[in-house]
Amino acid sequence: MALKNSLRALMWLTKNESAFKQELLLAIIAVPLLCIWSIPLIEKAILASSLLFVLFAEVVNTAIEATVDRIGTELHSLSGLAKDLGSAAVLIAIALASVLWLAVLFKHI
């Protein structure tokens, strides 16, 4: 049942969240490149994990946004803060992935 719920959530994200779609597209492009890139397996795993971490952060951010919106639509500083913190988590995940990808790229060029 948990797998079914998770897949339903991922399908919803794919249909409704433009940021998730963009990050998923990046992962879909990057993973095949990792398969053909001649780098150590551990580096491939780290880079793939960094992409999954970005998707994870986006899922959590969307969950925060959905919860805040469910509680109420009126403007409140804590609601805005919660949404901003979720967005900051995604930004940090993207920064982490970028640093890892650049470090591996510069190591191998």
Short mmCIF file of N, CA and C in Angstrom, two decimals:
data_model
loop_
_atom_site.label_atom_id
_atom_site.label_comp_id
_atom_site.label_asym_id
_atom_site.label_seq_id
_atom_site.Cartn_x
_atom_site.Cartn_y
_atom_site.Cartn_z
N MET A 1 0.82 -1.19 0.00
CA MET A 1 0.00 0.00 0.00
C MET A 1 0.88 1.27 0.00
N ALA A 2 1.96 1.21 0.76
CA ALA A 2 2.85 2.38 0.82
C ALA A 2 3.46 2.67 -0.55
N LEU A 3 3.85 1.62 -1.26
CA LEU A 3 4.40 1.81 -2.61
C LEU A 3 3.37 2.43 -3.53
N LYS A 4 2.13 1.97 -3.45
CA LYS A 4 1.06 2.52 -4.28
C LYS A 4 0.86 4.00 -3.99
N ASN A 5 0.86 4.37 -2.72
CA ASN A 5 0.69 5.78 -2.34
C ASN A 5 1.86 6.63 -2.82
N SER A 6 3.07 6.09 -2.70
CA SER A 6 4.25 6.82 -3.14
C SER A 6 4.23 7.04 -4.65
N LEU A 7 3.86 6.00 -5.39
CA LEU A 7 3.78 6.14 -6.85
C LEU A 7 2.70 7.13 -7.25
N ARG A 8 1.57 7.13 -6.54
CA ARG A 8 0.51 8.10 -6.82
C ARG A 8 1.02 9.52 -6.59
N ALA A 9 1.78 9.70 -5.52
CA ALA A 9 2.34 11.03 -5.22
C ALA A 9 3.33 11.46 -6.30
N LEU A 10 4.18 10.54 -6.73
CA LEU A 10 5.14 10.88 -7.78
C LEU A 10 4.45 11.22 -9.09
N MET A 11 3.39 10.50 -9.40
CA MET A 11 2.62 10.82 -10.61
C MET A 11 1.99 12.21 -10.49
N TRP A 12 1.46 12.52 -9.31
CA TRP A 12 0.86 13.84 -9.09
C TRP A 12 1.91 14.93 -9.27
N LEU A 13 3.09 14.72 -8.69
CA LEU A 13 4.17 15.69 -8.83
C LEU A 13 4.54 15.89 -10.30
N THR A 14 4.63 14.79 -11.03
CA THR A 14 5.01 14.85 -12.44
C THR A 14 3.99 15.62 -13.26
N LYS A 15 2.73 15.52 -12.90
CA LYS A 15 1.69 16.21 -13.64
C LYS A 15 1.50 17.66 -13.21
N ASN A 16 1.77 17.98 -11.94
CA ASN A 16 1.34 19.26 -11.38
C ASN A 16 2.44 20.21 -10.94
N GLU A 17 3.64 19.74 -10.73
CA GLU A 17 4.69 20.60 -10.18
C GLU A 17 5.78 20.84 -11.23
N SER A 18 5.84 22.06 -11.74
CA SER A 18 6.79 22.36 -12.81
C SER A 18 8.24 22.22 -12.34
N ALA A 19 8.54 22.61 -11.11
CA ALA A 19 9.92 22.47 -10.62
C ALA A 19 10.32 21.00 -10.57
N PHE A 20 9.41 20.14 -10.10
CA PHE A 20 9.71 18.70 -10.05
C PHE A 20 9.92 18.16 -11.46
N LYS A 21 9.09 18.59 -12.39
CA LYS A 21 9.24 18.15 -13.79
C LYS A 21 10.62 18.52 -14.33
N GLN A 22 11.06 19.74 -14.06
CA GLN A 22 12.36 20.20 -14.55
C GLN A 22 13.49 19.40 -13.92
N GLU A 23 13.41 19.17 -12.63
CA GLU A 23 14.46 18.42 -11.94
C GLU A 23 14.45 16.95 -12.37
N LEU A 24 13.28 16.40 -12.60
CA LEU A 24 13.18 15.03 -13.09
C LEU A 24 13.76 14.91 -14.50
N LEU A 25 13.49 15.88 -15.34
CA LEU A 25 14.05 15.89 -16.70
C LEU A 25 15.56 15.94 -16.64
N LEU A 26 16.11 16.76 -15.77
CA LEU A 26 17.56 16.83 -15.61
C LEU A 26 18.11 15.46 -15.19
N ALA A 27 17.44 14.80 -14.27
CA ALA A 27 17.89 13.48 -13.81
C ALA A 27 17.79 12.46 -14.94
N ILE A 28 16.72 12.52 -15.72
CA ILE A 28 16.54 11.59 -16.84
C ILE A 28 17.64 11.76 -17.88
N ILE A 29 18.11 12.98 -18.06
CA ILE A 29 19.21 13.25 -19.00
C ILE A 29 20.55 12.84 -18.39
N ALA A 30 20.74 13.15 -17.11
CA ALA A 30 22.04 12.95 -16.48
C ALA A 30 22.36 11.48 -16.20
N VAL A 31 21.38 10.69 -15.83
CA VAL A 31 21.66 9.29 -15.46
C VAL A 31 22.23 8.49 -16.64
N PRO A 32 21.67 8.59 -17.84
CA PRO A 32 22.31 7.88 -18.96
C PRO A 32 23.74 8.38 -19.23
N LEU A 33 23.97 9.67 -19.03
CA LEU A 33 25.33 10.18 -19.19
C LEU A 33 26.27 9.55 -18.17
N LEU A 34 25.77 9.36 -16.96
CA LEU A 34 26.59 8.69 -15.94
C LEU A 34 26.94 7.27 -16.35
N CYS A 35 26.01 6.62 -17.01
CA CYS A 35 26.24 5.23 -17.42
C CYS A 35 27.37 5.11 -18.43
N ILE A 36 27.53 6.12 -19.27
CA ILE A 36 28.58 6.04 -20.29
C ILE A 36 29.85 6.79 -19.91
N TRP A 37 29.78 7.61 -18.86
CA TRP A 37 30.94 8.38 -18.43
C TRP A 37 31.91 7.43 -17.73
N SER A 38 33.13 7.43 -18.16
CA SER A 38 34.14 6.52 -17.62
C SER A 38 34.76 7.10 -16.35
N ILE A 39 34.02 6.99 -15.26
CA ILE A 39 34.50 7.42 -13.95
C ILE A 39 34.24 6.27 -12.98
N PRO A 40 34.90 6.29 -11.82
CA PRO A 40 34.70 5.20 -10.85
C PRO A 40 33.22 5.08 -10.43
N LEU A 41 32.85 3.86 -10.12
CA LEU A 41 31.47 3.57 -9.73
C LEU A 41 31.02 4.40 -8.53
N ILE A 42 31.89 4.61 -7.57
CA ILE A 42 31.52 5.38 -6.38
C ILE A 42 31.18 6.83 -6.75
N GLU A 43 31.90 7.39 -7.72
CA GLU A 43 31.59 8.74 -8.16
C GLU A 43 30.25 8.78 -8.89
N LYS A 44 29.99 7.76 -9.69
CA LYS A 44 28.68 7.67 -10.34
C LYS A 44 27.56 7.60 -9.31
N ALA A 45 27.78 6.81 -8.27
CA ALA A 45 26.77 6.66 -7.23
C ALA A 45 26.55 7.97 -6.48
N ILE A 46 27.62 8.68 -6.19
CA ILE A 46 27.50 9.96 -5.49
C ILE A 46 26.74 10.97 -6.36
N LEU A 47 27.07 11.03 -7.64
CA LEU A 47 26.39 11.98 -8.53
C LEU A 47 24.92 11.62 -8.72
N ALA A 48 24.62 10.35 -8.87
CA ALA A 48 23.22 9.93 -8.99
C ALA A 48 22.46 10.23 -7.70
N SER A 49 23.11 10.00 -6.57
CA SER A 49 22.48 10.29 -5.27
C SER A 49 22.20 11.78 -5.11
N SER A 50 23.09 12.60 -5.63
CA SER A 50 22.86 14.05 -5.53
C SER A 50 21.62 14.47 -6.31
N LEU A 51 21.38 13.81 -7.44
CA LEU A 51 20.16 14.09 -8.22
C LEU A 51 18.91 13.63 -7.46
N LEU A 52 19.00 12.46 -6.86
CA LEU A 52 17.87 11.96 -6.07
C LEU A 52 17.60 12.87 -4.87
N PHE A 53 18.66 13.42 -4.29
CA PHE A 53 18.49 14.32 -3.16
C PHE A 53 17.75 15.60 -3.57
N VAL A 54 18.03 16.10 -4.76
CA VAL A 54 17.30 17.27 -5.25
C VAL A 54 15.81 16.93 -5.39
N LEU A 55 15.51 15.77 -5.96
CA LEU A 55 14.11 15.35 -6.09
C LEU A 55 13.47 15.18 -4.72
N PHE A 56 14.20 14.60 -3.79
CA PHE A 56 13.71 14.44 -2.42
C PHE A 56 13.36 15.79 -1.80
N ALA A 57 14.26 16.74 -1.93
CA ALA A 57 14.03 18.07 -1.37
C ALA A 57 12.79 18.72 -1.99
N GLU A 58 12.60 18.52 -3.28
CA GLU A 58 11.42 19.09 -3.96
C GLU A 58 10.14 18.44 -3.45
N VAL A 59 10.18 17.14 -3.21
CA VAL A 59 9.01 16.44 -2.67
C VAL A 59 8.66 17.00 -1.29
N VAL A 60 9.66 17.17 -0.44
CA VAL A 60 9.43 17.71 0.90
C VAL A 60 8.92 19.15 0.82
N ASN A 61 9.50 19.94 -0.07
CA ASN A 61 9.05 21.32 -0.25
C ASN A 61 7.58 21.36 -0.68
N THR A 62 7.21 20.51 -1.60
CA THR A 62 5.82 20.47 -2.07
C THR A 62 4.89 20.02 -0.94
N ALA A 63 5.35 19.07 -0.13
CA ALA A 63 4.53 18.62 1.01
C ALA A 63 4.31 19.75 2.00
N ILE A 64 5.34 20.53 2.24
CA ILE A 64 5.20 21.69 3.14
C ILE A 64 4.20 22.68 2.56
N GLU A 65 4.34 22.98 1.28
CA GLU A 65 3.43 23.93 0.63
C GLU A 65 1.98 23.44 0.68
N ALA A 66 1.78 22.16 0.43
CA ALA A 66 0.42 21.60 0.44
C ALA A 66 -0.17 21.67 1.85
N THR A 67 0.64 21.39 2.84
CA THR A 67 0.16 21.44 4.23
C THR A 67 -0.21 22.86 4.63
N VAL A 68 0.66 23.80 4.30
CA VAL A 68 0.38 25.21 4.63
C VAL A 68 -0.89 25.67 3.92
N ASP A 69 -1.03 25.33 2.65
CA ASP A 69 -2.22 25.73 1.90
C ASP A 69 -3.48 25.07 2.45
N ARG A 70 -3.36 23.86 2.94
CA ARG A 70 -4.51 23.15 3.52
C ARG A 70 -4.98 23.81 4.80
N ILE A 71 -4.03 24.31 5.59
CA ILE A 71 -4.37 24.92 6.87
C ILE A 71 -5.14 26.21 6.67
N GLY A 72 -4.76 26.99 5.68
CA GLY A 72 -5.47 28.24 5.44
C GLY A 72 -4.83 29.04 4.33
N THR A 73 -5.64 29.88 3.70
CA THR A 73 -5.15 30.69 2.59
C THR A 73 -4.80 32.12 3.01
N GLU A 74 -5.12 32.47 4.26
CA GLU A 74 -4.80 33.83 4.69
C GLU A 74 -3.29 33.99 4.84
N LEU A 75 -2.83 35.21 4.63
CA LEU A 75 -1.41 35.50 4.75
C LEU A 75 -1.00 35.46 6.22
N HIS A 76 0.06 34.75 6.48
CA HIS A 76 0.62 34.68 7.83
C HIS A 76 2.12 34.56 7.71
N SER A 77 2.85 35.25 8.56
CA SER A 77 4.31 35.26 8.44
C SER A 77 4.89 33.86 8.62
N LEU A 78 4.32 33.04 9.49
CA LEU A 78 4.85 31.69 9.68
C LEU A 78 4.56 30.79 8.48
N SER A 79 3.43 31.00 7.82
CA SER A 79 3.14 30.24 6.60
C SER A 79 4.15 30.58 5.51
N GLY A 80 4.41 31.86 5.36
CA GLY A 80 5.40 32.29 4.39
C GLY A 80 6.79 31.77 4.73
N LEU A 81 7.12 31.79 6.02
CA LEU A 81 8.42 31.28 6.44
C LEU A 81 8.55 29.79 6.14
N ALA A 82 7.51 29.03 6.42
CA ALA A 82 7.55 27.59 6.15
C ALA A 82 7.79 27.32 4.67
N LYS A 83 7.09 28.04 3.82
CA LYS A 83 7.27 27.87 2.38
C LYS A 83 8.67 28.31 1.94
N ASP A 84 9.16 29.40 2.50
CA ASP A 84 10.50 29.87 2.16
C ASP A 84 11.57 28.88 2.62
N LEU A 85 11.38 28.27 3.79
CA LEU A 85 12.34 27.29 4.28
C LEU A 85 12.36 26.04 3.38
N GLY A 86 11.19 25.62 2.94
CA GLY A 86 11.14 24.50 2.00
C GLY A 86 11.87 24.82 0.71
N SER A 87 11.66 26.02 0.22
CA SER A 87 12.35 26.46 -0.99
C SER A 87 13.86 26.53 -0.77
N ALA A 88 14.27 26.99 0.40
CA ALA A 88 15.70 27.05 0.72
C ALA A 88 16.30 25.65 0.75
N ALA A 89 15.55 24.67 1.22
CA ALA A 89 16.04 23.30 1.23
C ALA A 89 16.32 22.81 -0.19
N VAL A 90 15.44 23.15 -1.10
CA VAL A 90 15.66 22.77 -2.51
C VAL A 90 16.90 23.47 -3.05
N LEU A 91 17.05 24.74 -2.75
CA LEU A 91 18.22 25.49 -3.20
C LEU A 91 19.51 24.87 -2.67
N ILE A 92 19.53 24.48 -1.41
CA ILE A 92 20.71 23.84 -0.83
C ILE A 92 21.00 22.51 -1.52
N ALA A 93 19.95 21.74 -1.80
CA ALA A 93 20.13 20.46 -2.49
C ALA A 93 20.71 20.67 -3.89
N ILE A 94 20.22 21.68 -4.59
CA ILE A 94 20.74 21.99 -5.93
C ILE A 94 22.20 22.45 -5.84
N ALA A 95 22.52 23.26 -4.83
CA ALA A 95 23.90 23.72 -4.65
C ALA A 95 24.82 22.53 -4.36
N LEU A 96 24.36 21.61 -3.51
CA LEU A 96 25.14 20.42 -3.20
C LEU A 96 25.39 19.58 -4.45
N ALA A 97 24.35 19.35 -5.23
CA ALA A 97 24.49 18.57 -6.46
C ALA A 97 25.45 19.27 -7.42
N SER A 98 25.33 20.57 -7.53
CA SER A 98 26.20 21.33 -8.44
C SER A 98 27.67 21.22 -8.03
N VAL A 99 27.93 21.36 -6.74
CA VAL A 99 29.31 21.25 -6.24
C VAL A 99 29.87 19.86 -6.55
N LEU A 100 29.09 18.83 -6.29
CA LEU A 100 29.57 17.46 -6.54
C LEU A 100 29.83 17.22 -8.02
N TRP A 101 28.88 17.63 -8.87
CA TRP A 101 29.05 17.42 -10.31
C TRP A 101 30.26 18.19 -10.83
N LEU A 102 30.42 19.43 -10.39
CA LEU A 102 31.57 20.22 -10.85
C LEU A 102 32.89 19.64 -10.35
N ALA A 103 32.91 19.17 -9.12
CA ALA A 103 34.14 18.59 -8.57
C ALA A 103 34.55 17.36 -9.36
N VAL A 104 33.61 16.50 -9.66
CA VAL A 104 33.92 15.29 -10.42
C VAL A 104 34.31 15.66 -11.85
N LEU A 105 33.60 16.60 -12.43
CA LEU A 105 33.92 17.02 -13.80
C LEU A 105 35.33 17.57 -13.88
N PHE A 106 35.69 18.48 -12.96
CA PHE A 106 37.03 19.07 -13.00
C PHE A 106 38.11 18.05 -12.70
N LYS A 107 37.79 17.04 -11.91
CA LYS A 107 38.76 15.99 -11.62
C LYS A 107 39.10 15.19 -12.87
N HIS A 108 38.12 15.05 -13.76
CA HIS A 108 38.30 14.16 -14.92
C HIS A 108 38.54 14.89 -16.25
N ILE A 109 38.72 16.21 -16.21
CA ILE A 109 39.03 16.89 -17.47
C ILE A 109 40.49 17.31 -17.51
#
